[in-house]
Tab-separated table of C-alpha atoms in Angstrom:
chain	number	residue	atom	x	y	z
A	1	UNK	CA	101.528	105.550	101.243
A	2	UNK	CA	104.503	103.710	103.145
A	3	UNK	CA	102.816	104.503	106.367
A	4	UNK	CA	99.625	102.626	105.046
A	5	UNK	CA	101.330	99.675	103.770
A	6	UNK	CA	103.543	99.336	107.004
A	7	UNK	CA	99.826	99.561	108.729
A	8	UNK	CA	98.150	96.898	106.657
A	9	UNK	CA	101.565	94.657	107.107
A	10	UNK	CA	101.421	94.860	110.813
A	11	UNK	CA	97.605	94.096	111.041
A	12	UNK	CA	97.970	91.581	108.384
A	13	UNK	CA	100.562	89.846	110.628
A	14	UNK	CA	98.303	89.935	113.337
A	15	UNK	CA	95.277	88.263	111.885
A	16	UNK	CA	97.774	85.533	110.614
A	17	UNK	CA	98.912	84.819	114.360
A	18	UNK	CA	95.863	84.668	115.732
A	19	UNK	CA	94.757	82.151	112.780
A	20	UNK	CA	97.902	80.108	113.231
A	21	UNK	CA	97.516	79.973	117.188
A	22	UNK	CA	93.776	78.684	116.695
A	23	UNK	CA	94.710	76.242	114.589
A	24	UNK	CA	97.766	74.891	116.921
A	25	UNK	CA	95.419	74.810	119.925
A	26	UNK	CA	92.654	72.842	117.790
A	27	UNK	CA	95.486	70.511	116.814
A	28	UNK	CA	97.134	70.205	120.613
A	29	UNK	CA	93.364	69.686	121.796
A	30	UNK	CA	92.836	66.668	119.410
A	31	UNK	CA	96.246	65.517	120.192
A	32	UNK	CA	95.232	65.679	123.917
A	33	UNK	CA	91.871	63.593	123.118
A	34	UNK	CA	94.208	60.870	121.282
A	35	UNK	CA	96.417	60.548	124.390
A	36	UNK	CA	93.726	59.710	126.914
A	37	UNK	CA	91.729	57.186	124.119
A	38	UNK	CA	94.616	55.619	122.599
A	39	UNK	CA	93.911	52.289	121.987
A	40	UNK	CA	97.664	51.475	122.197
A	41	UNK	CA	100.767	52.801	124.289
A	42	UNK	CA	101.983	53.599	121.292
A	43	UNK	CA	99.836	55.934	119.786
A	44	UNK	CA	99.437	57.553	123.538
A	45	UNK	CA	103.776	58.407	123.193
A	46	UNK	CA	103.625	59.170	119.269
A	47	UNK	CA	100.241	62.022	120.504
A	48	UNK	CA	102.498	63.072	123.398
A	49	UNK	CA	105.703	63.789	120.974
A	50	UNK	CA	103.501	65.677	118.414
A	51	UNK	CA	102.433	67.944	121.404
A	52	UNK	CA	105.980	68.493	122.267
A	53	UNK	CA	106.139	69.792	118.771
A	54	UNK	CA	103.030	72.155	118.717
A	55	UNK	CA	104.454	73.655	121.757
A	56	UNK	CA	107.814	74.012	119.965
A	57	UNK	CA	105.341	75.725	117.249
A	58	UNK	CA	103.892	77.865	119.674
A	59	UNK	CA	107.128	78.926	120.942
A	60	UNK	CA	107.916	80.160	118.042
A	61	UNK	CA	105.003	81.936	117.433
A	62	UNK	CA	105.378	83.707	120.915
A	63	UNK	CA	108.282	84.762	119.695
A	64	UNK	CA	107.303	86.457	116.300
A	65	UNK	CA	104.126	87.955	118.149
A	66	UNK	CA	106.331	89.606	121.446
A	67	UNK	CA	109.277	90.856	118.455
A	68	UNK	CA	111.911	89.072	120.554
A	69	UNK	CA	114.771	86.984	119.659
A	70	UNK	CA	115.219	85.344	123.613
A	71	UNK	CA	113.176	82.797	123.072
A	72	UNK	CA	115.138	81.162	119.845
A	73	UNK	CA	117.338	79.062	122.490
A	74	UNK	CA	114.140	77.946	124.172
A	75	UNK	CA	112.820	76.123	120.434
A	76	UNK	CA	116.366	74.826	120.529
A	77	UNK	CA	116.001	73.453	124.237
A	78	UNK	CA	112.483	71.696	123.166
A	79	UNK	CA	113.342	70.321	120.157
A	80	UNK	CA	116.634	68.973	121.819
A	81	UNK	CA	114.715	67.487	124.624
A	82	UNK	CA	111.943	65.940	122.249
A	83	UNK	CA	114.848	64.146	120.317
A	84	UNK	CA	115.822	62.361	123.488
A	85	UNK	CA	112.156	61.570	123.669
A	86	UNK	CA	111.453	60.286	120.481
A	87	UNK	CA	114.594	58.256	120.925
A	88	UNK	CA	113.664	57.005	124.198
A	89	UNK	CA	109.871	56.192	122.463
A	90	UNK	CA	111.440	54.485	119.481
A	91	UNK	CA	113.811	52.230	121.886
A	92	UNK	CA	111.490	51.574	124.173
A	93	UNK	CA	108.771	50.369	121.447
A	94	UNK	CA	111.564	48.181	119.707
A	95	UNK	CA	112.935	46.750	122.579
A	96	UNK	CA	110.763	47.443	125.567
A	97	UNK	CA	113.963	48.666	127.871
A	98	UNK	CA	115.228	52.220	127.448
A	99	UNK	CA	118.668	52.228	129.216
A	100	UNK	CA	120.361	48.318	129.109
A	101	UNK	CA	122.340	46.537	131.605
A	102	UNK	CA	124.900	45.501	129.056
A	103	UNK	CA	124.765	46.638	125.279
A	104	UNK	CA	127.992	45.608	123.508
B	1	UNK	CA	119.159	39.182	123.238
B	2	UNK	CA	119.810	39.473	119.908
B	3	UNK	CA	122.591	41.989	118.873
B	4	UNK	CA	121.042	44.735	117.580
B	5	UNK	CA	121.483	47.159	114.319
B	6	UNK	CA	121.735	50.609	115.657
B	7	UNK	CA	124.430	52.195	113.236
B	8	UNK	CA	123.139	55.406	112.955
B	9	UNK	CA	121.436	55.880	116.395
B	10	UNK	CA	125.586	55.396	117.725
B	11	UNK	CA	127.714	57.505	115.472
B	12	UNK	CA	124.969	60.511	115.864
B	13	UNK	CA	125.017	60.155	119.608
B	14	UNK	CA	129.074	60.577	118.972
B	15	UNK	CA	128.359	64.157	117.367
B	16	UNK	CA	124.884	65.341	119.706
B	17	UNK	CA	126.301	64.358	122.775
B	18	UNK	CA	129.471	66.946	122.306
B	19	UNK	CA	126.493	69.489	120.880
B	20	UNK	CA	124.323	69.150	123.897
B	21	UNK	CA	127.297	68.993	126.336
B	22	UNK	CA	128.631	72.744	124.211
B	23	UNK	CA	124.972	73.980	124.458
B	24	UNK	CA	124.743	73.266	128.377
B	25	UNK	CA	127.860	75.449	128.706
B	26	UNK	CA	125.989	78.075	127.249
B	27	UNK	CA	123.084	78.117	128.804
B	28	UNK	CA	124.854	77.808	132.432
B	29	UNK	CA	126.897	81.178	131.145
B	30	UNK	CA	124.187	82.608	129.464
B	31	UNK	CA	121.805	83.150	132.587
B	32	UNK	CA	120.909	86.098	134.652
B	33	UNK	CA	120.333	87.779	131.825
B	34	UNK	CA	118.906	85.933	129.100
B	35	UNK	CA	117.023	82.467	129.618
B	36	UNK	CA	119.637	80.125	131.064
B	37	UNK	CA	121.272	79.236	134.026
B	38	UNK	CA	121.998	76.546	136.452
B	39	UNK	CA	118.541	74.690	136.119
B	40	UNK	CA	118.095	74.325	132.501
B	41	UNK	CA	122.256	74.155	132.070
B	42	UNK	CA	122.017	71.049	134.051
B	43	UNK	CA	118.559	69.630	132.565
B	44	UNK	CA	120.860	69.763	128.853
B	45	UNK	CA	123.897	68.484	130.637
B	46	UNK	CA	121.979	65.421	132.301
B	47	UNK	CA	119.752	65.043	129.004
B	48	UNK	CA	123.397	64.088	127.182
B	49	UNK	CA	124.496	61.691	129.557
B	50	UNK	CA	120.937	60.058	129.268
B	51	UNK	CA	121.575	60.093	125.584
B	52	UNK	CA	124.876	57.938	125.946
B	53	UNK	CA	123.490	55.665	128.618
B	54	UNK	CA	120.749	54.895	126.046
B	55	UNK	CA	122.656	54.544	123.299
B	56	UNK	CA	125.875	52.291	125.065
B	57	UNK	CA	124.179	50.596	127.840
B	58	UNK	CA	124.313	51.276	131.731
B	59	UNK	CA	127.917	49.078	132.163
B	60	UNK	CA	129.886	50.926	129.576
B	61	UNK	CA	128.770	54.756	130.499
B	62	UNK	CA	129.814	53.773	134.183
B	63	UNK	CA	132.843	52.914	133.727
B	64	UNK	CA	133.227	56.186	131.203
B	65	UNK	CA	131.604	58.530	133.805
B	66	UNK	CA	132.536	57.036	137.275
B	67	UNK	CA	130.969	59.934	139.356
B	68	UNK	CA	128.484	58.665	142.335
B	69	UNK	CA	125.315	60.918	141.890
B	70	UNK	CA	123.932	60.982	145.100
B	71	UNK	CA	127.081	62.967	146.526
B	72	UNK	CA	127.308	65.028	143.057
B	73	UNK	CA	123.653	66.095	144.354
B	74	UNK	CA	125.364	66.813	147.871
B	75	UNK	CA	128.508	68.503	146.557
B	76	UNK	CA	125.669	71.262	145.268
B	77	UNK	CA	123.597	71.461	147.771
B	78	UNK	CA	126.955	72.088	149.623
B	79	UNK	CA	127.628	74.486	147.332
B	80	UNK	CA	124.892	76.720	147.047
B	81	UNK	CA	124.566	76.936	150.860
B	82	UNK	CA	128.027	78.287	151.254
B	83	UNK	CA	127.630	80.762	148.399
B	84	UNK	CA	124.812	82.273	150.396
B	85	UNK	CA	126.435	82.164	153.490
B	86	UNK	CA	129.612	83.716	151.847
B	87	UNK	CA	127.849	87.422	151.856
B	88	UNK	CA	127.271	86.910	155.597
B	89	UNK	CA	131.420	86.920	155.773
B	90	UNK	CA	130.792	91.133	153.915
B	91	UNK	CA	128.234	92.064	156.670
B	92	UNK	CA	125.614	91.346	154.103
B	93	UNK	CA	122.508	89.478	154.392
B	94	UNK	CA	121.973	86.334	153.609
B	95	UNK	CA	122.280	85.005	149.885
B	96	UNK	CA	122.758	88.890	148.074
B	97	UNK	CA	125.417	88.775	145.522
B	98	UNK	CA	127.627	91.419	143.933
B	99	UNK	CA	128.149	91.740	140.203
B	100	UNK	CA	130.216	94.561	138.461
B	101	UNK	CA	131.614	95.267	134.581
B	102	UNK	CA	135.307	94.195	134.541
B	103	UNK	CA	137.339	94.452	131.183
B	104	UNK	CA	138.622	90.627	130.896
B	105	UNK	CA	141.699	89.801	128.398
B	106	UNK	CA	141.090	88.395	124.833
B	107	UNK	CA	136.717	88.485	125.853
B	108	UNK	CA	136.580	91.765	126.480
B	109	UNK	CA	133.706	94.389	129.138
B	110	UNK	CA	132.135	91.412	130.971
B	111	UNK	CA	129.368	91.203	132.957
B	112	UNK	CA	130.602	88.898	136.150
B	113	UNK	CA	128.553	88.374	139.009
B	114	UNK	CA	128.745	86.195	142.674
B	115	UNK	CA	125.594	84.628	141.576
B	116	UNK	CA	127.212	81.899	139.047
B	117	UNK	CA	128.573	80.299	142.484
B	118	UNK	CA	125.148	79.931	143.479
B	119	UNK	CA	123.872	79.092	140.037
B	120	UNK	CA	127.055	76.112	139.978
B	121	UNK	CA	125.279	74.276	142.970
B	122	UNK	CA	121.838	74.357	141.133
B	123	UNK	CA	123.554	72.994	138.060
B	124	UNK	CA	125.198	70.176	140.539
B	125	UNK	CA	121.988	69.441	142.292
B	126	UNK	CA	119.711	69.452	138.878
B	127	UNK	CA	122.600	66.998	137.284
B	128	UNK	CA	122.476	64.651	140.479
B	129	UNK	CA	118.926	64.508	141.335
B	130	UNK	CA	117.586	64.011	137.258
B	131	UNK	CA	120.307	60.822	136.718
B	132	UNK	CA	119.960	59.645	139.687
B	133	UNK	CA	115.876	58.989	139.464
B	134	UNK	CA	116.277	58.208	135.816
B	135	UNK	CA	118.734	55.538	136.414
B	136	UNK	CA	116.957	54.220	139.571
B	137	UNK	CA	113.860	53.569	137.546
B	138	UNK	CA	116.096	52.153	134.647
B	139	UNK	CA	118.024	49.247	136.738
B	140	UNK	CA	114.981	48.404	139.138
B	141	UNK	CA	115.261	44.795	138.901
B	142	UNK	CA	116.465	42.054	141.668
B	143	UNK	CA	119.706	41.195	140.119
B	144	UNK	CA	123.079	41.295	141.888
B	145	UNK	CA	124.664	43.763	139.327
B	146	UNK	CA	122.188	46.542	140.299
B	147	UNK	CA	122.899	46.232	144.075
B	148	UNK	CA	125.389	49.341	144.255
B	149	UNK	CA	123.072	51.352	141.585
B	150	UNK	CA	120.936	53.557	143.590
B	151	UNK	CA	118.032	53.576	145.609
């Protein structure tokens, strides 16, 4: 009976991976169209951030699917490295320079 | 231009920067055998100081941080070619490295290894090279205050 149910867990987990990494591609592949139509720079950056954080998704995913706990510090690295980007996106939109000369 | 209301985007760059900066430590020490290392140690590291010159303005980080990147990027370059030449001084070829199990006060059985030399140039050159495009791109204009920038 508890060799059954670990069975049914494991393929259970399975089928939900493989749903979840479907959907995340479908998502990065309309993400993807967005970025090359954009009608604005803006949308183009806020497409390219949400990417960032499918792969961040995906990552994490990996890692559930391979039963691994090395690749925790790379969803830390993206996500760290996204923040600067949004950041950089958000300055950029509001002010149209990213670093200043002279910013008292 | 208008002075600006950026409250929150300056005290959390007080408390990230120090995270990123901790986290970059790690992941220089934390390499060879789990992901790490020089390259991504120095992406975080460079990624911080990006953060600050965004946040305070090019004039204010340079007179926090006054280290010329072009001969940081040098300085490991310098580096790394020394650490390879360094096993040539054992008889050995060319760039292999030694590691071993020592028993370190207060840390305890470490795993050391001659490769972190090597690995300290790559974090040098990565920190050099990413700043110094970024901030070439970042003060390309014709004014006299960006004649001693860069490129």
């Amino acid at each position: 009976m508890q060799d059954q149910l670990e069975q049914f867990g494991e393929q259970m987990l399975n089928v939900v991976l493989i749903i979840c990494f479907v959907t995340l591609t479908i998502s990065v592949l309309l993400l993807l169209i967005r970025t090359f139509k954009g009608p604005s720079n803006a949308d183009r950056a806020v497409a390219i951030d949400t990417i960032g954080v499918n792969m961040m998704a995906i990552t994490g995913l990996v890692a559930i699917q391979l039963v691994t706990d090395k690749l925790n510090d790379v969803v830390l690295l993206i996500g760290i490295l996204l923040f600067i980007g949004t950041i950089a996106i958000a300055k950029f939109i509001e002010k149209g320079v990213i670093i200043e000369q002279n910013n008292h | 231009m208008k002075q600006s209301n950026d409250l929150i985007l300056r005290t959390t760059t007080q408390i990230i920067a120090f995270m990123l900066l901790g986290f970059s430590v790690y992941l220089f020490f934390a390499g060879h055998n789990a992901p790490g290392g020089g390259f991504i140690g120095g992406l975080m590291t460079s990624a911080a100081i990006i953060l600050m010159y965004m946040t305070y303005g090019f004039e204010k980080i340079e007179k926090i941080i006054p280290i010329n990147f072009r001969t940081l990027t040098v300085t490991g370059l310098l580096i790394a070619v020394l650490a390879g030449m360094g096993s040539m001084l054992f008889g050995a070829s060319f760039l292999s490295h030694a590691d071993g199990y020592y028993h370190l006060p207060l840390i305890g059985e470490k795993h050391l290894a001659t490769a972190l030399i090597f690995d300290l140039g790559v974090y040098l050159v990565v920190v050099g090279i990413t700043l110094t495009i970024i901030l070439s791109i970042a003060t390309d204009s014709e004014d006299e205050s960006n004649q001693n920038v860069g490129v």
